[in-house]
Coordinates of C-alpha atoms in Angstrom, one line a residue:
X1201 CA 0.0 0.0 0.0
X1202 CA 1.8 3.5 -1.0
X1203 CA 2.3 6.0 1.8
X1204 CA -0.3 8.3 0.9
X1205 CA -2.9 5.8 0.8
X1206 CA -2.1 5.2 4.4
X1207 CA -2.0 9.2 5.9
X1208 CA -5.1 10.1 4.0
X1209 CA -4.6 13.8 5.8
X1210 CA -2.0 14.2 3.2
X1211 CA -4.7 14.7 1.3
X1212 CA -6.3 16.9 3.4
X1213 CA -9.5 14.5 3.8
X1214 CA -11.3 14.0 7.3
X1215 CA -12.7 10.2 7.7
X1216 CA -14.7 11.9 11.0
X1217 CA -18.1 13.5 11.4
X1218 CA -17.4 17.1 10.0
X1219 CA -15.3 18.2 12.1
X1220 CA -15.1 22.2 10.4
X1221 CA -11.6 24.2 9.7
X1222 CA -10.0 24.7 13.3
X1223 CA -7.8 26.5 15.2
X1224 CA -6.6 25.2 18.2
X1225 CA -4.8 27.3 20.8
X1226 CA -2.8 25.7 23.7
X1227 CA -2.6 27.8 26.8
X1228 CA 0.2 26.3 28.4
X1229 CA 2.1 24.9 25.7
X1230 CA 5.6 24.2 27.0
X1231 CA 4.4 21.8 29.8
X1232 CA 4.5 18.2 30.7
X1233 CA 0.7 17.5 29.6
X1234 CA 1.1 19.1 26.0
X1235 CA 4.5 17.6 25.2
X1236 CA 3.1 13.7 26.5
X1237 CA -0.4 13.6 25.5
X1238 CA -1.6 16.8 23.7
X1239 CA 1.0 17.1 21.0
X1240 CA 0.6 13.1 20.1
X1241 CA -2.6 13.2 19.9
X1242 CA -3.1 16.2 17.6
X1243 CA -0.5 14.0 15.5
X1244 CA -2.1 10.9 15.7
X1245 CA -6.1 12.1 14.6
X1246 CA -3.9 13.8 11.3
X1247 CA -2.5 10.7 10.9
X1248 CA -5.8 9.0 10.8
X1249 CA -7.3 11.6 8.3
X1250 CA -9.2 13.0 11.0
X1251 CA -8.2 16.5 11.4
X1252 CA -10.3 19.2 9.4
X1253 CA -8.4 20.1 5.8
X1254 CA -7.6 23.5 7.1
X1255 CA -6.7 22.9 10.9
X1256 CA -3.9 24.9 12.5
X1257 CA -2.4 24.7 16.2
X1258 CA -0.8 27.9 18.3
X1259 CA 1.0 27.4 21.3
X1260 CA 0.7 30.3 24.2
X1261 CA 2.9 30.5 27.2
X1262 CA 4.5 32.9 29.2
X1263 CA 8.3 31.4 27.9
X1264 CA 9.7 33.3 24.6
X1265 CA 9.9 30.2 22.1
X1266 CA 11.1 30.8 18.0
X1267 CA 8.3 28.7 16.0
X1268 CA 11.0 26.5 14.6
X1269 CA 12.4 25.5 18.1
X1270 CA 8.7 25.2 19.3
X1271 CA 8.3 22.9 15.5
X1272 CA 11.4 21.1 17.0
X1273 CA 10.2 20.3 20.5
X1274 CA 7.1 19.3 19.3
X1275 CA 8.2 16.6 16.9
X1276 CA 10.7 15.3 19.4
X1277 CA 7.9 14.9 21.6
X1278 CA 6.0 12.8 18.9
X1279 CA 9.0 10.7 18.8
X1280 CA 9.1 10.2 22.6
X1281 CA 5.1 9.9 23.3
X1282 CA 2.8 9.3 20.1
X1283 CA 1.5 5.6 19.7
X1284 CA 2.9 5.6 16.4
X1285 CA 6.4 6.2 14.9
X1286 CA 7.4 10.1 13.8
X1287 CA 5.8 9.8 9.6
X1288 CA 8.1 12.7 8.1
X1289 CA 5.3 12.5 5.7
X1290 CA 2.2 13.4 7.6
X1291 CA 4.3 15.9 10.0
X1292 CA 5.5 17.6 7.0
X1293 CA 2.0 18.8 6.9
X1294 CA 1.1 20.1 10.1
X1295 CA 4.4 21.3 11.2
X1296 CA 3.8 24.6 8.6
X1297 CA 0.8 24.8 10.4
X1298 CA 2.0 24.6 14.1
X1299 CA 3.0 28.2 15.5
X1300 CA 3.7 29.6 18.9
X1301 CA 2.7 32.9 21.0
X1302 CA 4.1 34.1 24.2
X1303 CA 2.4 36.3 26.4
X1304 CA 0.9 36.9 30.2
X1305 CA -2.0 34.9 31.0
X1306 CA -3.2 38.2 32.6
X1307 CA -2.1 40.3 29.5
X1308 CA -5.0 41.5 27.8
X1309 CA -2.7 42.9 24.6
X1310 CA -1.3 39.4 24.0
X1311 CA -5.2 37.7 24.0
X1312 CA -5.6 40.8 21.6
X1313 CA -2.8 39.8 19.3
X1314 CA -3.7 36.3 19.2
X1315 CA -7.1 37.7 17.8
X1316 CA -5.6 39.2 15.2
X1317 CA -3.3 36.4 14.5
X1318 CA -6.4 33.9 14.1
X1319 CA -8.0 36.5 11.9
X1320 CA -4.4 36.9 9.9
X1321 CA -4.8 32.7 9.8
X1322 CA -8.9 33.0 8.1
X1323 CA -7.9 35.2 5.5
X1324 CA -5.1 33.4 4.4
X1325 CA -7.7 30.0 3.9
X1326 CA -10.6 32.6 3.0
X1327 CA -12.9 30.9 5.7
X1328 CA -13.9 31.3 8.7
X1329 CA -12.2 29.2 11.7
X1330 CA -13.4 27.0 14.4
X1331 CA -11.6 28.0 17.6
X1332 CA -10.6 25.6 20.3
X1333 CA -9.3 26.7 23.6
X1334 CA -7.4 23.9 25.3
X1335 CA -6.4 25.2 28.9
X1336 CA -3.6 23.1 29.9
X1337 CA -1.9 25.1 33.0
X1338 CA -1.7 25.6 37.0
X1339 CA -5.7 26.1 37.9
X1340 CA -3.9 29.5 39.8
X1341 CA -4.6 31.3 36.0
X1342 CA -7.4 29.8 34.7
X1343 CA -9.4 32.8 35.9
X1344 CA -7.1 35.4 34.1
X1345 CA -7.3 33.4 30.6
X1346 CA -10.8 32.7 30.5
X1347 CA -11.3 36.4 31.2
X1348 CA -9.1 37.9 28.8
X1349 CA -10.7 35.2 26.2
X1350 CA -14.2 36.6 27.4
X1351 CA -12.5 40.7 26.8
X1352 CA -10.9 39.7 23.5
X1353 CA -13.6 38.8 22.2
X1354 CA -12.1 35.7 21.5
X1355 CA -14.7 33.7 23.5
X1356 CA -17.9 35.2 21.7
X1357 CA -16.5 34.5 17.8
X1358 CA -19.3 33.1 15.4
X1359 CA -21.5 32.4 19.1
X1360 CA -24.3 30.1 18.2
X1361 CA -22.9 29.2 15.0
X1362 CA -21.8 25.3 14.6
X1363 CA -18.2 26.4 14.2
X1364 CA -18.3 28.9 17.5
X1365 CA -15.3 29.3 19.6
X1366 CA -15.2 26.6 22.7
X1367 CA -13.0 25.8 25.7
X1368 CA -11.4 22.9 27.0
X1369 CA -10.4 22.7 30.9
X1370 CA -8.6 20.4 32.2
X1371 CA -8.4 19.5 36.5
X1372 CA -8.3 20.1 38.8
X1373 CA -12.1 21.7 38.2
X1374 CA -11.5 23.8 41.8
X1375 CA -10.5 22.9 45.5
X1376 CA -14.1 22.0 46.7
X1377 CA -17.3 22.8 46.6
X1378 CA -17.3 26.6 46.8
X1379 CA -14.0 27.0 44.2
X1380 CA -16.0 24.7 41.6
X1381 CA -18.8 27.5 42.1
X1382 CA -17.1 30.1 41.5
X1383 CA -14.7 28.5 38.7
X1384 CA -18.3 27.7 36.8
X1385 CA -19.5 31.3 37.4
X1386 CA -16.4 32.7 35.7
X1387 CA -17.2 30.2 33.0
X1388 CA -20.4 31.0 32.3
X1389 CA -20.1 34.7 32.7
X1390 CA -17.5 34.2 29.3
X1391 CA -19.1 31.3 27.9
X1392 CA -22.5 29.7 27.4
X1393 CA -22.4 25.5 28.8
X1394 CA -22.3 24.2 25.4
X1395 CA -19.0 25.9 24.7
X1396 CA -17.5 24.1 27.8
X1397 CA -15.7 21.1 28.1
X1398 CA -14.3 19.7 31.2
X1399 CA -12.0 17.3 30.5
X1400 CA -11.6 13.9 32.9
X1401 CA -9.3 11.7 30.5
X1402 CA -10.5 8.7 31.9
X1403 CA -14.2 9.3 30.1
X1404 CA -12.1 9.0 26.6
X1405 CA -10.7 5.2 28.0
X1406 CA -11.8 2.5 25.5
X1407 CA -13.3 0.5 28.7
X1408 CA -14.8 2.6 30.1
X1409 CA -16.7 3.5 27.4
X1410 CA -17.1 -0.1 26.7
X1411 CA -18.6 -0.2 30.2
X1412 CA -21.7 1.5 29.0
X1413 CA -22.1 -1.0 25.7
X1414 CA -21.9 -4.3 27.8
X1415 CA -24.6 -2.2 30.0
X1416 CA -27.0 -1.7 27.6
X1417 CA -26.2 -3.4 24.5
X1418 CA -26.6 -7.3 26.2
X1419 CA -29.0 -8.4 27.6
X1420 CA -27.1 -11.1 29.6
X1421 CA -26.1 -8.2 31.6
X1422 CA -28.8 -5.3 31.4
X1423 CA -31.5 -7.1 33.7
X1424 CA -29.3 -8.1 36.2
X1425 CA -27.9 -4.7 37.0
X1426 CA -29.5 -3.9 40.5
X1427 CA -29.7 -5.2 43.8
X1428 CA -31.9 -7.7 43.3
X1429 CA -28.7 -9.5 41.8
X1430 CA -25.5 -7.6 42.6
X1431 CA -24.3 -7.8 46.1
X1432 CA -21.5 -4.5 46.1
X1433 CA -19.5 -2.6 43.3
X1434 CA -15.6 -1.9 44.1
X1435 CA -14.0 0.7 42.2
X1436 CA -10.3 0.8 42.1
X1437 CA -7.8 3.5 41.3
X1438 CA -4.2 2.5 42.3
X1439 CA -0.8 3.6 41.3
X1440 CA 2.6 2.2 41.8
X1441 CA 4.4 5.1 42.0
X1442 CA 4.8 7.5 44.7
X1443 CA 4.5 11.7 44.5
X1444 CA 8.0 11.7 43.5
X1445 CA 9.0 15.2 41.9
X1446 CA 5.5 16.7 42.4
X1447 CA 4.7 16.6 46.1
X1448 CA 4.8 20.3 46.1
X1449 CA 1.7 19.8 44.5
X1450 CA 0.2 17.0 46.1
X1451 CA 0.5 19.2 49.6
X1452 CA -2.1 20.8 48.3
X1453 CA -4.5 17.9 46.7
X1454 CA -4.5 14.3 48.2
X1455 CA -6.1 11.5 47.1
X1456 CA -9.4 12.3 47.8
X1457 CA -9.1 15.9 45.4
X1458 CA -6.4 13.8 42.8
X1459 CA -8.2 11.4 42.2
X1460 CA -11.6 10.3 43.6
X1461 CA -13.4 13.3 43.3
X1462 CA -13.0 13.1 39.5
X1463 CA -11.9 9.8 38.4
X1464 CA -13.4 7.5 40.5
X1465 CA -16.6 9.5 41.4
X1466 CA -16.9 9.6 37.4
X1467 CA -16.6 5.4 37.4
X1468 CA -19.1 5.4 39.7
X1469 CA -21.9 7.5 37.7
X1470 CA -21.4 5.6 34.6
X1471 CA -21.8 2.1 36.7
X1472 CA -24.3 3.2 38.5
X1473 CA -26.9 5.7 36.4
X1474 CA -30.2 4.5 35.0
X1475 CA -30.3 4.1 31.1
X1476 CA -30.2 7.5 29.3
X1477 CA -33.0 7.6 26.9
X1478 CA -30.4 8.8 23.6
X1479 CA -26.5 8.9 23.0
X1480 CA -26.6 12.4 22.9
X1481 CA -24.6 14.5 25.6
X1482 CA -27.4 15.8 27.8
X1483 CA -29.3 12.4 27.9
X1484 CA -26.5 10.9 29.4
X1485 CA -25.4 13.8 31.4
X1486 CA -28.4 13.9 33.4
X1487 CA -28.6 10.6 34.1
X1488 CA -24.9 10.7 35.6
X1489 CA -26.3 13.9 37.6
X1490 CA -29.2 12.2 38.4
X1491 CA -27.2 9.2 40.5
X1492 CA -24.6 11.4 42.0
X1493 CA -27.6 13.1 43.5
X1494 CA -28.9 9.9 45.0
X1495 CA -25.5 9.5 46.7
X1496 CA -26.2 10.1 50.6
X1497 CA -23.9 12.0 53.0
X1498 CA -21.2 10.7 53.9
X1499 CA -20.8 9.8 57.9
X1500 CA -18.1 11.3 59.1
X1501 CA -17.9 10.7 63.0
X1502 CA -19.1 7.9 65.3
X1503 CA -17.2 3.9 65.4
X1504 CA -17.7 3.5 61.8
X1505 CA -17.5 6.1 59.4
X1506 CA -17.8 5.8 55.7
X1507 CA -14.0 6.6 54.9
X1508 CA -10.3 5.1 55.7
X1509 CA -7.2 7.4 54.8
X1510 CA -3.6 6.8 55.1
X1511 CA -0.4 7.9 54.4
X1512 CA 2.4 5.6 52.6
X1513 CA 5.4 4.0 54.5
X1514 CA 8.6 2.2 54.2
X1515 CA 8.5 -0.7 51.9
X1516 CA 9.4 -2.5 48.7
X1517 CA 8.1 -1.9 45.2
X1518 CA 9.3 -3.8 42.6
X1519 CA 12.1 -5.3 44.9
X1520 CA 13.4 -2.2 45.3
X1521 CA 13.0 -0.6 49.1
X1522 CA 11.2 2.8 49.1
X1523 CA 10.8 5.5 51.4
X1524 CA 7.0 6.6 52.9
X1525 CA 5.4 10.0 52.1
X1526 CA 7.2 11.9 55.0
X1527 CA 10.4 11.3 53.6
X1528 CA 9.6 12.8 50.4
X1529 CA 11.5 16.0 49.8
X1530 CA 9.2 18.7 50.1
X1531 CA 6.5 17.1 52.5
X1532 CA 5.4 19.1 55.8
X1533 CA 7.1 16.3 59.0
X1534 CA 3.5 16.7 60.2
X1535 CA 1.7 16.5 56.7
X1536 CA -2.4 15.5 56.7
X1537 CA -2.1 15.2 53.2
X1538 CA -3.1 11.1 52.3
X1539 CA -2.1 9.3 49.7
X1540 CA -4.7 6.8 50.3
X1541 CA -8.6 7.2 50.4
X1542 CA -11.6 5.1 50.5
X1543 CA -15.0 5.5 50.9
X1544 CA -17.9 3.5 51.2
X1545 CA -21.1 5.0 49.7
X1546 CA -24.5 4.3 49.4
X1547 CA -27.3 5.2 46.7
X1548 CA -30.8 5.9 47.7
X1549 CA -32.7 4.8 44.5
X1550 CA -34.5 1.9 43.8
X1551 CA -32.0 0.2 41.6
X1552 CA -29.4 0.4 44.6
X1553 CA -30.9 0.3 48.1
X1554 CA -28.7 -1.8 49.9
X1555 CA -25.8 -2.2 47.6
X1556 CA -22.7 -0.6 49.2
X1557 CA -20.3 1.0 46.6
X1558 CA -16.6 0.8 47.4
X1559 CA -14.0 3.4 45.9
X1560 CA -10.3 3.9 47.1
X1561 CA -7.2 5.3 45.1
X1562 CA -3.7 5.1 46.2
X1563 CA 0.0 5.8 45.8
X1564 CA 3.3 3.3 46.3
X1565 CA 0.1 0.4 46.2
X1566 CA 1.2 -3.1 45.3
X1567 CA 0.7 -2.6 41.3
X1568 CA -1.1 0.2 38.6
X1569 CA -4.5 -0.9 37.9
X1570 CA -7.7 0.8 37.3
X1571 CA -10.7 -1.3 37.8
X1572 CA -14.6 -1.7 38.2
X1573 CA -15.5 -5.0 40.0
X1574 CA -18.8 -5.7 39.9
X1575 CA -19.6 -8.8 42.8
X1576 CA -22.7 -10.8 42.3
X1577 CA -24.8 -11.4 44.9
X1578 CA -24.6 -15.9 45.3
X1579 CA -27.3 -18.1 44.1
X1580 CA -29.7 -19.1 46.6
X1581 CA -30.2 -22.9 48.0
X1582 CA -26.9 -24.3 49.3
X1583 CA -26.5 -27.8 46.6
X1584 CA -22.8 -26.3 45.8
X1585 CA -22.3 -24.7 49.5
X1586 CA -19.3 -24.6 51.4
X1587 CA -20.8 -26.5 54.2
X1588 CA -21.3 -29.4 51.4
X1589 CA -17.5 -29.3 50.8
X1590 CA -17.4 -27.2 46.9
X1591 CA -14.7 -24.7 46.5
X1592 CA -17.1 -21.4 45.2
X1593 CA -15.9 -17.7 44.7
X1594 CA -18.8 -15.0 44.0
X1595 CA -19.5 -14.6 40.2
X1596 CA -17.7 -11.4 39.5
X1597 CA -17.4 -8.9 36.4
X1598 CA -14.5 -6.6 36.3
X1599 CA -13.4 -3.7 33.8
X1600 CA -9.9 -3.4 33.5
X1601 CA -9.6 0.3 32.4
X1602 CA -5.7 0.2 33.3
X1603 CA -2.8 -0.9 32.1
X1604 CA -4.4 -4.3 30.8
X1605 CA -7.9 -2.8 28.9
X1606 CA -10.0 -5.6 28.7
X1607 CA -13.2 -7.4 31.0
X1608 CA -12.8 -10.7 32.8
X1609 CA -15.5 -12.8 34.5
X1610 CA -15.3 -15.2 37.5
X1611 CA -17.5 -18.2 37.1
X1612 CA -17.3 -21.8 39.0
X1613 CA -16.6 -24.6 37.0
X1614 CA -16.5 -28.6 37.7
X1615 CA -13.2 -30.1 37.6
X1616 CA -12.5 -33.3 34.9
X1617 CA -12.7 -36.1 37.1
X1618 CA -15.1 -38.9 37.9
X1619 CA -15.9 -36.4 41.4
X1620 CA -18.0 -34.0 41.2
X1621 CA -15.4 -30.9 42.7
X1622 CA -15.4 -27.7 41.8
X1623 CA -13.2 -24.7 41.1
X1624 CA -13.2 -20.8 40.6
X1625 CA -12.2 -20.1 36.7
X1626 CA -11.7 -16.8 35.1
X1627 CA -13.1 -16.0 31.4
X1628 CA -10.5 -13.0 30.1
X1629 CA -11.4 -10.5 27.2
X1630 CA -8.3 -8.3 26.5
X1631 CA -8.9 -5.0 23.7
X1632 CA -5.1 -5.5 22.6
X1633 CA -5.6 -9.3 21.6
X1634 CA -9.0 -9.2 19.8
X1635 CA -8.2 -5.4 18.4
X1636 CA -4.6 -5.2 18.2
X1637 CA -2.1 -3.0 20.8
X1638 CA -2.2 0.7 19.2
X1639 CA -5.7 1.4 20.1
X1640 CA -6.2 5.3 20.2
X1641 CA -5.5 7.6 23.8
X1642 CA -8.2 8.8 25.4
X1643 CA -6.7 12.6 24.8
X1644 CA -7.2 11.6 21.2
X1645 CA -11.2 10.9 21.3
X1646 CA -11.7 13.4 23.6
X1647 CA -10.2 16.4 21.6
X1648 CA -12.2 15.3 18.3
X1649 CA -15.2 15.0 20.1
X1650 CA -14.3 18.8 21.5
X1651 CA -13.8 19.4 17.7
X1652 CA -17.1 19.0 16.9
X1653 CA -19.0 19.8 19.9
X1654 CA -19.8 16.5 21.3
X1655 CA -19.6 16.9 25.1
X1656 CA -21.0 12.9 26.2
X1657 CA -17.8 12.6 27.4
X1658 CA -17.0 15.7 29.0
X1659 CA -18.4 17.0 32.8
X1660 CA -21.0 19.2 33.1
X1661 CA -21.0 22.0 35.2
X1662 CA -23.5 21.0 37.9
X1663 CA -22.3 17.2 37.4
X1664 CA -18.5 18.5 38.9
X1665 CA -20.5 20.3 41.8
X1666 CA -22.8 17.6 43.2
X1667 CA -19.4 15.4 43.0
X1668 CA -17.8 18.1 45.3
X1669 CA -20.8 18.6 47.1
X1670 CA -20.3 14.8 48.6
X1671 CA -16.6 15.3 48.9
X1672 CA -15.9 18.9 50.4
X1673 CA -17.7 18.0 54.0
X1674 CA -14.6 15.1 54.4
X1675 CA -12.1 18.0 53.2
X1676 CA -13.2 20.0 56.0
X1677 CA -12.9 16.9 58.4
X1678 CA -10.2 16.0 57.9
X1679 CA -8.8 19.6 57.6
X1680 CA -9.8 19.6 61.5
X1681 CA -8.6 16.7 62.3
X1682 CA -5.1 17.2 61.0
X1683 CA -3.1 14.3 61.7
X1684 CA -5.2 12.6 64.0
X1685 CA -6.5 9.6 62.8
X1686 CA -4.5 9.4 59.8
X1687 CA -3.5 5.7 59.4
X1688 CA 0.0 4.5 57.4
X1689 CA 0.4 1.6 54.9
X1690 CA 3.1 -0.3 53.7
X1691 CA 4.6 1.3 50.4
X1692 CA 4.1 -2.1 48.1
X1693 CA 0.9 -3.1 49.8
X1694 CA -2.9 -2.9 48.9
X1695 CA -3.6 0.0 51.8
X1696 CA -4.7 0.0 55.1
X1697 CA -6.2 -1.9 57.5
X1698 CA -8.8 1.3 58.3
X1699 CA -9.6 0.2 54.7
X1700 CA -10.3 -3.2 55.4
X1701 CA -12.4 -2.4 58.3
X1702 CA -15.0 -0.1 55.5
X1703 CA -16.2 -3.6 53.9
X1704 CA -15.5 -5.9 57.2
X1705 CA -18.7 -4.9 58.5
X1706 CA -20.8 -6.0 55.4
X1707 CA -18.5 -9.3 55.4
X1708 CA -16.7 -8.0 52.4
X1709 CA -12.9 -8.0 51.6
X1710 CA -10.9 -6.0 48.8
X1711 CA -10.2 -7.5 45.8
X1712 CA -6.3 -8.1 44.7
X1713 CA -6.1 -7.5 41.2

């Protein structure tokens, strides 16, 4: 097959749902998240054929870069990042069109001049231009760039048109409850809700969209979904690594604000919400709105309180010894900052009374793995008990969104033999051995759907605060509370024993994945 056969956007044709001629501008353009994820995935939708004919990407940050160094960084970070292999080919197409601007974040003038640069950029094509505002930086100047886009005018361009300017934000979507609100009111004094898009990168995950397809598209699984048949959910967010160079940063955040209030909490709508009534983005917005609504206070005080948290110690990862979280250069000796959190939750509705749901996220934990675990409740009668002797585990359905995408399912099975004995097996379904290894980054689907307005996978305003709603009242808890009560884990383990204690009383145990 020739080369240009294979990169149809050498031929400037888009394979996707019309996406129109676009602009997008990167606020925040010489960090981390533009050089690993952004950058690669721009690359890898024009490798596809999936960028617009006329698209066209600025970088804007406060650092002074030439557009060929800020060319040259960009390709090396192709090279380092993308999925695929640099093609000279399809990068000697967009690199013309990559440019950069510095300027202040609070600089009116510069948000000016980058007006007038996108209006240099539609005469030169003689058409108008899709906008796309991708703010990738500290959450410190999001404020100051969404109102300079709001007095440039840059916010309002071709404003109820299909091609009208919109924003991408990326977390973390405020501090708690009262920062969310008045995040969203600076939003939506600039922009109207349909030119938002709050970005949670686990939405654009292949399993976890898959996790709404095995929902609703078998019917093996749809009329079982409830507590008539499921017993508890566990949703699991670990990682293997530590804070490392960032715990400046994670001072400020935790678990609970890195990673559950988002990612997790977001796991948890999509498992748990009633079917939407259409695919399109409101239909199943309000339905994820709808169950975090049904979510009832946490309790905070008393001998058994819906939460565990925990700091990392001394331990071995990899078989390599590691240092706990008060070691870590730049950590407070009398931090309260966790690096563990779980909660147990419950969800007053009539497809969940009585089904606890289980979420905790970690660092230094004894592997990376994302995953939803849905236990089944057991069958009734007791012919395969364990008083009669069988060897049963609950049937259980799990959603590996990370590092191994796929689904597995625990079932019981009779062993060959002229006995009748039986053992727990495990049926696997893995995404890279039926569909191949290179399947697309979330980044990728979730700036084309941002291309053409398409926010189903995006968070809705009043979706991020009902999630803070539930979480803010522990912030303030534990804010009071300090130290005290703050339990430690072995770095290289699956958490604490505080932990253990949340499902103990339902006669539950964590899974080990």
């Amino acid at each position: 097959m020739a080369e240009e056969t294979r990169h149809p956007f050498l031929h400037g044709l888009s394979k996707h749902r019309g996406s129109p001629p676009t602009v997008i501008v990167i606020f925040g353009a010489s960090g981390d998240l533009t050089a690993r994820k952004l950058i690669p995935a721009i690359y890898n939708l024009g490798f596809d054929g999936l960028l617009p004919t006329d698209f066209h990407l600025i970088g804007f940050g406060r650092k002074p870069i030439p557009n060929a160094k800020f060319r040259k960084i960009a390709e090396g970070a192709i090279e380092e990042f993308s999925r695929r292999k640099l093609s000279k080919e399809v990068w000697a197409r967009l690199a013309p069109r990559t440019t950069y601007m510095d300027g202040g974040y609070d600089d009116k003038k510069a948000f000016v001049e980058l007006a007038k640069t996108i209006k240099e950029l539609e005469k030169k094509t003689g058409q108008e231009l899709q906008t796309l505002f991708y703010i990738s930086t500290p959450p410190n100047v999001f404020a100051p760039i969404i109102k300079n886009l709001g007095a440039s005018g840059l916010a309002s361009r071709y404003l109820g048109k299909p091609h009208q300017s919109r924003v991408i934000i990326e977390k973390p979507f405020g501090r708690d409850l009262a920062t969310a609100q008045a995040l969203n009111k600076e939003l939506t004094t600039v922009f109207a809700e349909d030119q938002v898009f709050r970005i949670d990168h686990y939405l654009g995950k292949e399993t976890v969209q898959d996790l709404l397809v095995q929902r609703f598209a078998n019917s093996i699984f749809e009329p079982i979904w409830n507590r008539n048949f499921i017993d508890h959910v566990q949703i699991t967010v670990a990682e293997q690594v530590g804070v490392e160079s960032r715990a400046g940063y994670y001072e400020q955040s935790g678990a609970l604000r890195d990673m559950i209030q988002n990612h997790t909490m977001q796991l948890l709508a999509l498992t748990a919400m009633e079917p939407p009534v259409s695919m399109d983005a409101e239909s199943m917005r309000d339905e994820k709105v709808k169950v975090l609504k049904a979510i009832q206070p946490l309790k905070l005080d008393g001998p058994d309180p819906d939460f565990a948290r925990a700091q990392y110690g001394d331990g071995v990862i990899d078989g390599k010894p590691v240092h706990g979280y008060l070691n870590e250069k730049d950590v407070a000796p009398q931090s309260g900052t966790e690096t563990f959190a779980a909660l147990r939750l419950s969800i007053n509705n009539w497809r969940w009374q009585g089904v606890p749901f289980y979420l905790r996220s970690g660092k230094h934990m004894a592997r990376r793995v994302s995953e939803i675990a849905i236990r089944f409740k057991q069958p009734p009668g007791n012919l395969f008990g364990a008083s009669s002797g069988f060897q049963l585990a609950s049937n259980t359905l799990a959603f590996q969104i990370q590092p191994d995408e796929g689904l597995s399912l625990i079932l019981n099975a009779k062993i060959p033999g002229l006995e009748t004995r039986t053992q727990p097996v495990k049926m696997n379904f893995k995404y890279a051995t039926t569909f191949g290894s290179n399947t697309p980054e979330a980044y990728e689907r979730l700036v084309l759907d941002a291309m053409i307005g398409d926010g189903t996978l995006f968070i809705r305003g009043d979706e991020t605060e009902r999630s803070w709603q539930l979480c803010t009242p522990l912030l303030e808890h534990w804010a009071k509370q300090g130290r005290e009560g703050m339990d430690t884990y072995a770095s290289g383990s699956w958490g604490p024993k505080a932990a253990d204690k949340l499902l103990a009383g339902n006669g539950h145990t964590w899974r080990e994945p």
